[in-house]
Coordinates of C-alpha atoms in Angstrom, one line a residue:
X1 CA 25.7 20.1 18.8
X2 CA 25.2 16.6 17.6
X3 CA 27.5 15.2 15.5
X4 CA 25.6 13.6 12.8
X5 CA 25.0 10.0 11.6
X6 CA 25.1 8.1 8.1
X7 CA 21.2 8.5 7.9
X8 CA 20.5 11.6 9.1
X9 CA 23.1 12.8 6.2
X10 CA 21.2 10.5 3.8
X11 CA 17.8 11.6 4.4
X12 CA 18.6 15.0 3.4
X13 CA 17.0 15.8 0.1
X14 CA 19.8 18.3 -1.2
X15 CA 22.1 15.8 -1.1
X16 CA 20.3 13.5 -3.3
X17 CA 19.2 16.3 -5.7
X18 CA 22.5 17.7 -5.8
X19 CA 24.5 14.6 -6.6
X20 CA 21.6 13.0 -8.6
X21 CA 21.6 16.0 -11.2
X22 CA 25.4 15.4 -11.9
X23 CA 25.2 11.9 -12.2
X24 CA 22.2 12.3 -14.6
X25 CA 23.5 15.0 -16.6
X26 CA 26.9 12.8 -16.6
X27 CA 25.5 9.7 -18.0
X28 CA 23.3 10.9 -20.5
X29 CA 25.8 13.1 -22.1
X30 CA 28.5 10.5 -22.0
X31 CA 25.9 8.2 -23.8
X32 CA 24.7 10.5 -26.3
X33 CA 28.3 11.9 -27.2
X34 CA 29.8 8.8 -27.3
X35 CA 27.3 6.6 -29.1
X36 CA 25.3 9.4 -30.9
X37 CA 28.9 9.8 -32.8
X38 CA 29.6 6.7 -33.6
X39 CA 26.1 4.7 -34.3
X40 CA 25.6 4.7 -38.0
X41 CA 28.9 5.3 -39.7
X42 CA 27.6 4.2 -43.0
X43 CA 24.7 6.1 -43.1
X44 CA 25.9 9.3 -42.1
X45 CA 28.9 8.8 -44.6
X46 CA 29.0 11.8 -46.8
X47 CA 32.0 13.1 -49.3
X48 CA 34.7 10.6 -48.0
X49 CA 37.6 11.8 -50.3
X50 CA 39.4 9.0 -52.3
X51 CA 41.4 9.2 -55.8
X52 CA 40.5 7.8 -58.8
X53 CA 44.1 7.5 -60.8
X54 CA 43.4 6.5 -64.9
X55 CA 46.6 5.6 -66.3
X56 CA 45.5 3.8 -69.3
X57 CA 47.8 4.1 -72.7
X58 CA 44.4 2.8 -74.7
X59 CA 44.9 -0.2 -77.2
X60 CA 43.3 -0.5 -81.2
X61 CA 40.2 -3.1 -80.5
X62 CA 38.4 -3.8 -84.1
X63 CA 40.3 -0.9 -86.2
X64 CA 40.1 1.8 -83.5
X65 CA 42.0 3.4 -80.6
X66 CA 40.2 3.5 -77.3
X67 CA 40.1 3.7 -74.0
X68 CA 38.8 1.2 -71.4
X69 CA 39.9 3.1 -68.2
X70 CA 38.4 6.3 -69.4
X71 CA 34.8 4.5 -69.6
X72 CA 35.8 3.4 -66.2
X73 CA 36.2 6.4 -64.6
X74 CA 32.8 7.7 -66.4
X75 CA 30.6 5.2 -65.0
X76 CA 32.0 5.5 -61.5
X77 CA 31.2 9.5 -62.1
X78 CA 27.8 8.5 -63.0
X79 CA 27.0 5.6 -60.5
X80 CA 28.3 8.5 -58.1
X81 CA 25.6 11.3 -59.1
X82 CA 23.1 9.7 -57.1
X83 CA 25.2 8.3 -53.6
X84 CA 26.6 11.5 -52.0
X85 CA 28.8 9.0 -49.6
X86 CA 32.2 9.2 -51.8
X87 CA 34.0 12.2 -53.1
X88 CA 35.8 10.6 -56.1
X89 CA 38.4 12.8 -57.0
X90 CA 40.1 12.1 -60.4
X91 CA 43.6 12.9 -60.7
X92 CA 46.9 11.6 -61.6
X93 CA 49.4 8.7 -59.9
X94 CA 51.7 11.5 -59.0
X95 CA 48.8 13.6 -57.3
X96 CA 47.1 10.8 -56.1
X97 CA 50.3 9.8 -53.8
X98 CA 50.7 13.5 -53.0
X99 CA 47.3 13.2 -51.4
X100 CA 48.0 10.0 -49.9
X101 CA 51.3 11.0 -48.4
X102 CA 49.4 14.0 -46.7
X103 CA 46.2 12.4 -45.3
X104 CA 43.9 14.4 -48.0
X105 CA 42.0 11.6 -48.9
X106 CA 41.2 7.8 -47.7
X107 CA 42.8 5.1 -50.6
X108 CA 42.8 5.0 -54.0
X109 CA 41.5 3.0 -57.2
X110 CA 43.9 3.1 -59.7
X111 CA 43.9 2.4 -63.2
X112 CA 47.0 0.8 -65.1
X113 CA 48.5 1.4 -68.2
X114 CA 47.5 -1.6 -69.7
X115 CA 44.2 -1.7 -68.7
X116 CA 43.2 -1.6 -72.3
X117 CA 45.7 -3.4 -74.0
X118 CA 45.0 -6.1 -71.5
X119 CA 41.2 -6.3 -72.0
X120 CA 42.0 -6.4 -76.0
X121 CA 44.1 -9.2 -74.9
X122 CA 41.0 -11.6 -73.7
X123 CA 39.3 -11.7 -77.0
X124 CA 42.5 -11.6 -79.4
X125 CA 42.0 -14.5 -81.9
X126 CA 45.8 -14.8 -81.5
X127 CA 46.9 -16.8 -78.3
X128 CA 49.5 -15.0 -76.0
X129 CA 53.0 -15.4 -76.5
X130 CA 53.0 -17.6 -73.5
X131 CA 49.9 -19.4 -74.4
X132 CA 47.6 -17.3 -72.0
X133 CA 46.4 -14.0 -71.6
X134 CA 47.0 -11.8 -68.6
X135 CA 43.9 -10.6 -67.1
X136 CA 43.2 -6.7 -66.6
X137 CA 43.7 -5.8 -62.9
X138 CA 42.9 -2.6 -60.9
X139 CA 44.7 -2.3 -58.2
X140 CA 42.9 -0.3 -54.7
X141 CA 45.3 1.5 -52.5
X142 CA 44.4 1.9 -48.5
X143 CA 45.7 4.9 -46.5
X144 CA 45.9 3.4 -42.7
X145 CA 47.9 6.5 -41.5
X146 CA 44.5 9.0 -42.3
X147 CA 42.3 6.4 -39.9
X148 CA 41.9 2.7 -40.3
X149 CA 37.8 3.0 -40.2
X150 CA 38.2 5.6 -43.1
X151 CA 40.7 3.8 -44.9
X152 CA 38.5 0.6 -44.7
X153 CA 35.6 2.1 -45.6
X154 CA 37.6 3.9 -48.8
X155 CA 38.9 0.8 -49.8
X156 CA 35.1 -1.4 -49.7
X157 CA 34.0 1.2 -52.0
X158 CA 36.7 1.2 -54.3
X159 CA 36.3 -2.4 -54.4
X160 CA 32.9 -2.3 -54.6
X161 CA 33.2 0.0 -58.2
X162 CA 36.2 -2.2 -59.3
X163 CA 33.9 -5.1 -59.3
X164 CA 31.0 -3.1 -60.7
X165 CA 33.2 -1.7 -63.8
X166 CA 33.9 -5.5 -63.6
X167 CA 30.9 -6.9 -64.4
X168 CA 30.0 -4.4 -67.1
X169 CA 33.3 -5.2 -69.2
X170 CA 32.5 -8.7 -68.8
X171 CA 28.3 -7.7 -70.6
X172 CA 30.3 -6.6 -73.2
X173 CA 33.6 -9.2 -73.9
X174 CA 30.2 -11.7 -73.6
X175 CA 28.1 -10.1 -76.1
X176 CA 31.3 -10.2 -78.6
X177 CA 32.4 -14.0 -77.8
X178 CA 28.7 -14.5 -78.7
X179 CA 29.1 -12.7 -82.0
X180 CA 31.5 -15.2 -83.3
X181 CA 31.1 -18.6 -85.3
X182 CA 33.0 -20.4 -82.7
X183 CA 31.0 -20.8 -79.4
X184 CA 33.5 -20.5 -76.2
X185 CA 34.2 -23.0 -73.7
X186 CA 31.7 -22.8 -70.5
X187 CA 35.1 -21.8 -68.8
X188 CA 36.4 -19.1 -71.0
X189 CA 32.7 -17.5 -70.7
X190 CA 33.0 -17.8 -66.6
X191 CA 36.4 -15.8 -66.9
X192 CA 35.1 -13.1 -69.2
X193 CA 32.4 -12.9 -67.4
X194 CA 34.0 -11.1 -64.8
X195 CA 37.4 -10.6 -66.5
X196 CA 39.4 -8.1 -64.0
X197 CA 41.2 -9.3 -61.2
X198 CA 41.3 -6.6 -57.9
X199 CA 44.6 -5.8 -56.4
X200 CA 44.6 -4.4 -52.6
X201 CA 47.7 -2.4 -52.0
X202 CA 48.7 -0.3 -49.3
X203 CA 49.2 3.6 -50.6
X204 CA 50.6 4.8 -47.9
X205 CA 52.4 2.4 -45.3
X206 CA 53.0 2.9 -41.6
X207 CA 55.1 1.7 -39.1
X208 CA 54.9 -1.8 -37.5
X209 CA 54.8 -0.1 -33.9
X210 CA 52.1 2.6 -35.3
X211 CA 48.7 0.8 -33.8
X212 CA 47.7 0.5 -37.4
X213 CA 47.4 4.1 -37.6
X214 CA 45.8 4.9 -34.3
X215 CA 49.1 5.7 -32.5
X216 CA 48.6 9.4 -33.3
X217 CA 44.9 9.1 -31.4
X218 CA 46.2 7.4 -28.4
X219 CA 49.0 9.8 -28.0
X220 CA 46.8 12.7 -28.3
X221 CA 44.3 11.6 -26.1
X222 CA 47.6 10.8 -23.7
X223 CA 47.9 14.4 -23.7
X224 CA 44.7 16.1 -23.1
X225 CA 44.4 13.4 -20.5
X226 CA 48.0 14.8 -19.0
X227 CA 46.4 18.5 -19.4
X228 CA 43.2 17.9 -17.2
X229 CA 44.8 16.0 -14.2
X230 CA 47.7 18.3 -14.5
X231 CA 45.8 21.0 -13.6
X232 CA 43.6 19.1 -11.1
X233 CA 46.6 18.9 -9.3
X234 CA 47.7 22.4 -9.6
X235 CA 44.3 24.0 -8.5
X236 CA 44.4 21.6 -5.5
X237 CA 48.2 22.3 -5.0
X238 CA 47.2 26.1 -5.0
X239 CA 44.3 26.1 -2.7
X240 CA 46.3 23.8 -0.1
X241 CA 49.6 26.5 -0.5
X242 CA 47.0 29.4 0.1
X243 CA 45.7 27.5 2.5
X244 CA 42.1 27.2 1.5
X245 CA 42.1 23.5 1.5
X246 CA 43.4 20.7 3.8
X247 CA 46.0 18.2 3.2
X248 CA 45.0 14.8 4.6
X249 CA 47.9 12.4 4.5
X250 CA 46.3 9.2 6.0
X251 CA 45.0 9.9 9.3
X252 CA 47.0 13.4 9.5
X253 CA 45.4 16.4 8.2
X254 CA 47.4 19.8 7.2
X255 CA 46.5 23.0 6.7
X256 CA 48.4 26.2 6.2
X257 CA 47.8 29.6 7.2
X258 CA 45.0 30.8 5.3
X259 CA 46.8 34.0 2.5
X260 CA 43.6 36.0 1.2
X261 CA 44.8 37.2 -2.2
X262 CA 42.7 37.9 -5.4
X263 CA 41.4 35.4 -7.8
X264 CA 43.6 37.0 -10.8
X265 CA 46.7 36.3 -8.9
X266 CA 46.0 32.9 -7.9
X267 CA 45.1 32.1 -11.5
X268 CA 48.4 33.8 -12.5
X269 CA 50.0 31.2 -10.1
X270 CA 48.0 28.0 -11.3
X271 CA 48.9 28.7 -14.8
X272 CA 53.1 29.6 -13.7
X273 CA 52.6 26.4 -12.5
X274 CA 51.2 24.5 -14.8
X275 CA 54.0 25.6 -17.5
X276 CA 56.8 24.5 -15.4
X277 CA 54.5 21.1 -15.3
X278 CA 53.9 20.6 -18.8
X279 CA 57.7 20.4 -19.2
X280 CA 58.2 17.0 -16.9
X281 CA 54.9 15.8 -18.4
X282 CA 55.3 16.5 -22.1
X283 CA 59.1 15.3 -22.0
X284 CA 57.6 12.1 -19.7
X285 CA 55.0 11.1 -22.1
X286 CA 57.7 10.9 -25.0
X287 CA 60.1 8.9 -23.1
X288 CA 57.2 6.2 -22.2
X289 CA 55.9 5.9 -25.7
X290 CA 58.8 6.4 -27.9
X291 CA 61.9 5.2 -25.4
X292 CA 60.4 2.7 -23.4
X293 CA 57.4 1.1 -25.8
X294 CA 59.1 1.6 -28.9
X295 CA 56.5 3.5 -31.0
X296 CA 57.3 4.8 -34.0
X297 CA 58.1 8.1 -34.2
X298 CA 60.3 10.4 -36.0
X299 CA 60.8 14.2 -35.3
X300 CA 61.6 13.6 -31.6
X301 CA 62.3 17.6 -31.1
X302 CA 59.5 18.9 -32.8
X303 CA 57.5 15.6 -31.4
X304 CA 58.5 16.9 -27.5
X305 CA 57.8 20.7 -28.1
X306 CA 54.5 19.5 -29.5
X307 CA 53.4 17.4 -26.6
X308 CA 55.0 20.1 -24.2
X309 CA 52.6 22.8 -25.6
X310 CA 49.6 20.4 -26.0
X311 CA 49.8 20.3 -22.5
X312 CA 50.2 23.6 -21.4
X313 CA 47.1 24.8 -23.5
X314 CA 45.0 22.1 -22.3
X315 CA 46.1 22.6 -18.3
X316 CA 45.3 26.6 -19.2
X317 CA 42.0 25.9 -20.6
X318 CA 41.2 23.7 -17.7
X319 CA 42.3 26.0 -15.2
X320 CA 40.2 29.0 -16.6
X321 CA 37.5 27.1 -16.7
X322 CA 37.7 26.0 -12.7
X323 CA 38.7 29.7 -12.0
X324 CA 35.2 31.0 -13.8
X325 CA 33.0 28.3 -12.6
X326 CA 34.5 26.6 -9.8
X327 CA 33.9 23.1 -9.0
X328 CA 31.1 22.6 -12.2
X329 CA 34.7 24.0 -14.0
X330 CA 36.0 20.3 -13.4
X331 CA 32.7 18.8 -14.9
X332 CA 32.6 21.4 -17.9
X333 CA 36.0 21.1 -18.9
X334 CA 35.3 17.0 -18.8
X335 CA 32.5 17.4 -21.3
X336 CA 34.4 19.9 -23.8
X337 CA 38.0 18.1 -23.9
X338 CA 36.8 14.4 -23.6
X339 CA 32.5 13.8 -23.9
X340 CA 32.7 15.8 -27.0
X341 CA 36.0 15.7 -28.0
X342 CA 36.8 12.5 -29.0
X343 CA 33.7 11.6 -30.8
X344 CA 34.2 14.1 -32.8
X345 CA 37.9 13.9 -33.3
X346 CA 38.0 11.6 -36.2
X347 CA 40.3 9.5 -35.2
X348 CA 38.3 6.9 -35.3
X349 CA 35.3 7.3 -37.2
X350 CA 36.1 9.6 -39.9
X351 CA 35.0 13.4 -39.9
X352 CA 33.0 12.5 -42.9
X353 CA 31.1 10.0 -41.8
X354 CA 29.8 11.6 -38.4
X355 CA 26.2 13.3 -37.9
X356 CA 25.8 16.9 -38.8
X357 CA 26.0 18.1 -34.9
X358 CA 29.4 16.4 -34.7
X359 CA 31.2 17.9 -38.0
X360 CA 30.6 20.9 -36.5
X361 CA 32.2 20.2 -33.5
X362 CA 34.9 18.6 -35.5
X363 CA 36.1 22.1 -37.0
X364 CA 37.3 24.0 -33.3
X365 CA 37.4 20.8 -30.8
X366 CA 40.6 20.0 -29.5
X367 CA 41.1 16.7 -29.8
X368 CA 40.8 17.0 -33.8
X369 CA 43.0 19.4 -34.2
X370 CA 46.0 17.7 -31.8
X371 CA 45.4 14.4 -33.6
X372 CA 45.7 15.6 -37.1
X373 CA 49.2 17.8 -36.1
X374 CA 50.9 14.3 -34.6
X375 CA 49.5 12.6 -37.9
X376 CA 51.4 15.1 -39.6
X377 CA 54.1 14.5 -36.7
X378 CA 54.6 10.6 -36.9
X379 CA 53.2 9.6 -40.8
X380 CA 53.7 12.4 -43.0
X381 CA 57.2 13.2 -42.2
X382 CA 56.2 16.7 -40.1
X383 CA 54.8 18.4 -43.3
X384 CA 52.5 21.7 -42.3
X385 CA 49.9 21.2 -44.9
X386 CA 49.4 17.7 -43.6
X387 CA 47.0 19.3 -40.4
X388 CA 50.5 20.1 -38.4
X389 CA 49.9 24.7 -39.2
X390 CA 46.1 23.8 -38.8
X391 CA 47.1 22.2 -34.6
X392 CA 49.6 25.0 -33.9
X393 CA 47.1 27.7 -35.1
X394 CA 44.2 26.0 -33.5
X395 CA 46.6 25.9 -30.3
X396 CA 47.8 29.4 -30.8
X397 CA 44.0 30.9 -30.8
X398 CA 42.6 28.5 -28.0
X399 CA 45.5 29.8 -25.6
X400 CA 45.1 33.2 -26.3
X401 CA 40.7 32.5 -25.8
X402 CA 41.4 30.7 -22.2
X403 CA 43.8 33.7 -21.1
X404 CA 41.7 36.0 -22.1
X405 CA 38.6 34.4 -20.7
X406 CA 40.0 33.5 -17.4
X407 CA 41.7 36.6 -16.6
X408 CA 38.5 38.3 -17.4
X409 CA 36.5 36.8 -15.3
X410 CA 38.6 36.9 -12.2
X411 CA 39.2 40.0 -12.7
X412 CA 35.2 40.7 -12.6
X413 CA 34.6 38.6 -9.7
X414 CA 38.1 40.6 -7.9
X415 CA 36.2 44.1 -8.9
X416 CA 32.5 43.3 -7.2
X417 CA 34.4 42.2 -4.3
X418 CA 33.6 37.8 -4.6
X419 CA 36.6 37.0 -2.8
X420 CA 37.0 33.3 -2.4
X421 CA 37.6 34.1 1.4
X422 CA 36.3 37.7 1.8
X423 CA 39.1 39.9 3.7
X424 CA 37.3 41.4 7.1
X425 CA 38.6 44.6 6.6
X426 CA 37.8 44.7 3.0
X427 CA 35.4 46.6 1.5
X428 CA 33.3 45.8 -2.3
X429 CA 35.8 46.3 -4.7
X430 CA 38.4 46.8 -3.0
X431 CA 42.0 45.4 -3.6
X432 CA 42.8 42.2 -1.2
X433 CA 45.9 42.5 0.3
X434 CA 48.0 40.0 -1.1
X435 CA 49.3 38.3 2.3
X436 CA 47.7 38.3 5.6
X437 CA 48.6 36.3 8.5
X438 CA 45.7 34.3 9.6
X439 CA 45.5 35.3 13.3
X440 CA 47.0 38.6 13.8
X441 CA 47.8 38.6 17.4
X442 CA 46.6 41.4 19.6
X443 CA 48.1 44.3 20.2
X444 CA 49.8 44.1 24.2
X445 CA 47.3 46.3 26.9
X446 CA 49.0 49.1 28.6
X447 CA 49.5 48.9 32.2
X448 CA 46.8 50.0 34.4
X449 CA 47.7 53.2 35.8
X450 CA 46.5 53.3 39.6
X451 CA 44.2 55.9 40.6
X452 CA 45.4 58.9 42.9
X453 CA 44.5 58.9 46.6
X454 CA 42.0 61.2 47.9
X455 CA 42.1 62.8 51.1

């Protein structure tokens, strides 16, 4: 038989079909994923949580006690009715860093106690003590550690109702400077005319070696990474000990005897080894980030047993998937722990500011739920409510799902008799034997008897 040539193998059709279909269906769901996800931030925004703190004591303007933060806070409320982007959630300075120090919402406006006593300041007919009056501030508080995009985008529109509430204090210190005899310098009627001065803070600070936040994505994304080639190389390592796949090391190609056992046990084997992998890689991963780049971290045990199990449940998942579906296993288990995984992790772009299709995916991919337990891991000082019980759980239930899948299936496929390498002597649904040599010799002839003479 010929042995063929480059072109006769390229002017097959099946070839191009086969290969074109998984390069198509490749492409455009990378595109769509990825950029779908990530397009329009703004204008998918919708309920991104941030704290509205009044602390204002009031002050007695004209005879009466009132209070300026108060009418703050209401038209915020009311400017708010009709924009469905931010969830303003009004509670107190204690709450509010509560919330902060948990990742529960983005930033913070906050309202100080002498918000009114400050404004009554402006239009005192008594100078200052010092000969100048302080100006009102409002001070807006970022949150880095629950996503630098969400924490940006909290503190523009925080800012943005700052300088709104602002301008409508300044309509109204105008109208009463123009209610008086004397008329005010063109100065004096700039500075009342938009009176409060805005103060970024940051409400909840991070480390210098913390990528601004974004250390807890990288790391998690580390990890699933760590998961899927892991067990690459453990099916591959399989097959080759089972000897249903060659070893080529350069020029020299290995193969071992060929062991026909059932698909359940060699799943049973990938994932024995996958555990004993996860160990070296979990506990290698930490070493490179935290001993030799210097990232901070706290909670090293907790931090180690974390990235240990991340690992294991990822490599499990991955190897029930190639166990039910075989090679397309490798391309499905791409597409569900990366192509829509990390655009819908919200990591990045916050949860609340992602399409409909991708919040959905948001509440039981992966990658959401790993990032938010090492937030909870490396910011918020390992607390569980801070999305740390939400990862373990989520990692408790997807373990149990790919066991119970994979097992399943094998088991099925063992049952109707779809050996990988069907046995010879093995009939549909029987058991495999679980070792048999590859060439069993033959058993040695008897000798020839010679026949008896006849007379």
């Amino acid at each position: 038989m010929p042995h063929p040539t480059p072109p006769s193998v390229l002017r097959r059709p099946q070839l191009w079909i086969g290969t074109g279909l998984i390069a198509a269906v490749v492409s455009i769901l990378f595109a769509l994923l990825y950029v779908g996800g990530n397009v329009n931030p703004k204008g998918n925004l919708r309920d991104l949580p941030v704290a509205l703190v009044n602390s204002d004591s009031g002050a007695e303007i004209n005879g009466r006690h009132v209070n300026l933060g108060e009418q703050v806070v209401s038209g915020i409320q009311k400017a708010a009715k009709g924009e469905k982007s931010i969830d303003w959630q009004v509670v107190s300075r204690e709450e509010a860093d509560k919330r902060l120090g948990r990742g529960k919402v983005f930033g913070a406006l906050v309202i100080p106690a002498d918000y009114s006593a400050t404004v009554a300041g402006l239009t005192a007919p008594q100078p200052a003590p010092q000969g100048k009056a302080a100006p009102p501030t409002l001070t807006v508080l970022t949150n880095q550690a629950a996503g630098s995009i969400g924490s940006s985008m909290s503190s523009q529109a925080a800012q943005k109702a700052a300088h709104a509430a602002s301008a409508q204090l300044g309509q109204e210190l105008l109208k009463q400077a123009g209610a008086q005899k004397t008329p005010l310098p063109t100065a004096a009627q700039l500075k009342l005319a938009d009176p409060v001065t805005v103060n970024v803070a940051d409400g909840h600070p991070v480390g210098p070696r913390s990528a601004m936040g974004l250390s807890a994505f990288y790391y998690a994304l580390v990890l699933v990474v760590c998961g899927m080639l892991g067990a690459n190389v453990v099916n591959s390592q399989v097959d080759t000990a089972l000897g249903y796949l060659h070893t080529d090391f350069g020029p020299i190609r290995k193969r071992e005897p060929v062991q026909h056992t059932s698909r359940v046990r060699t799943l049973a084997i990938g994932i024995a080894l996958m555990l004993g992998l996860s160990v070296v890689m979990g506990t290698l991963v930490e070493v490179a980030t935290v001993g030799i780049l210097d990232m901070d971290a706290s909670h090293l045990g907790l931090l180690w047993l974390y990235s240990v199990a991340t690992i294991a449940v990822v490599g499990i998942g991955s190897l029930a998937l190639f166990a039910a579906f075989g090679t397309p296993g490798m391309l499905l288990a791409t597409i569900v722990f990366v192509a829509m995984a990390v655009p819908s992790s919200g990591a990045t772009v916050p949860v609340q500011a992602l399409p409909g299709f991708f919040r959905a995916l948001a509440e039981f991919e992966p990658l959401r739920q790993i990032t938010e337990g090492l937030r909870s891991l490396l910011y918020y000082g390992a607390q569980a409510d801070a999305g740390l019980t939400r990862a373990w759980a989520s990692m408790g239930v997807a373990l149990v799902a790919a066991l119970i899948f994979g097992f399943a299936v094998t088991r099925l496929y063992d049952r109707k008799g779809l050996h990988r390498i069907p046995h010879p002597d093995a009939e549909p649904g029987s058991e495999v034997p679980a070792e048999v040599p590859a060439e069993s010799p033959e058993p040695p002839k008897a000798p020839e008897t010679p026949a008896p003479a006849t007379a």
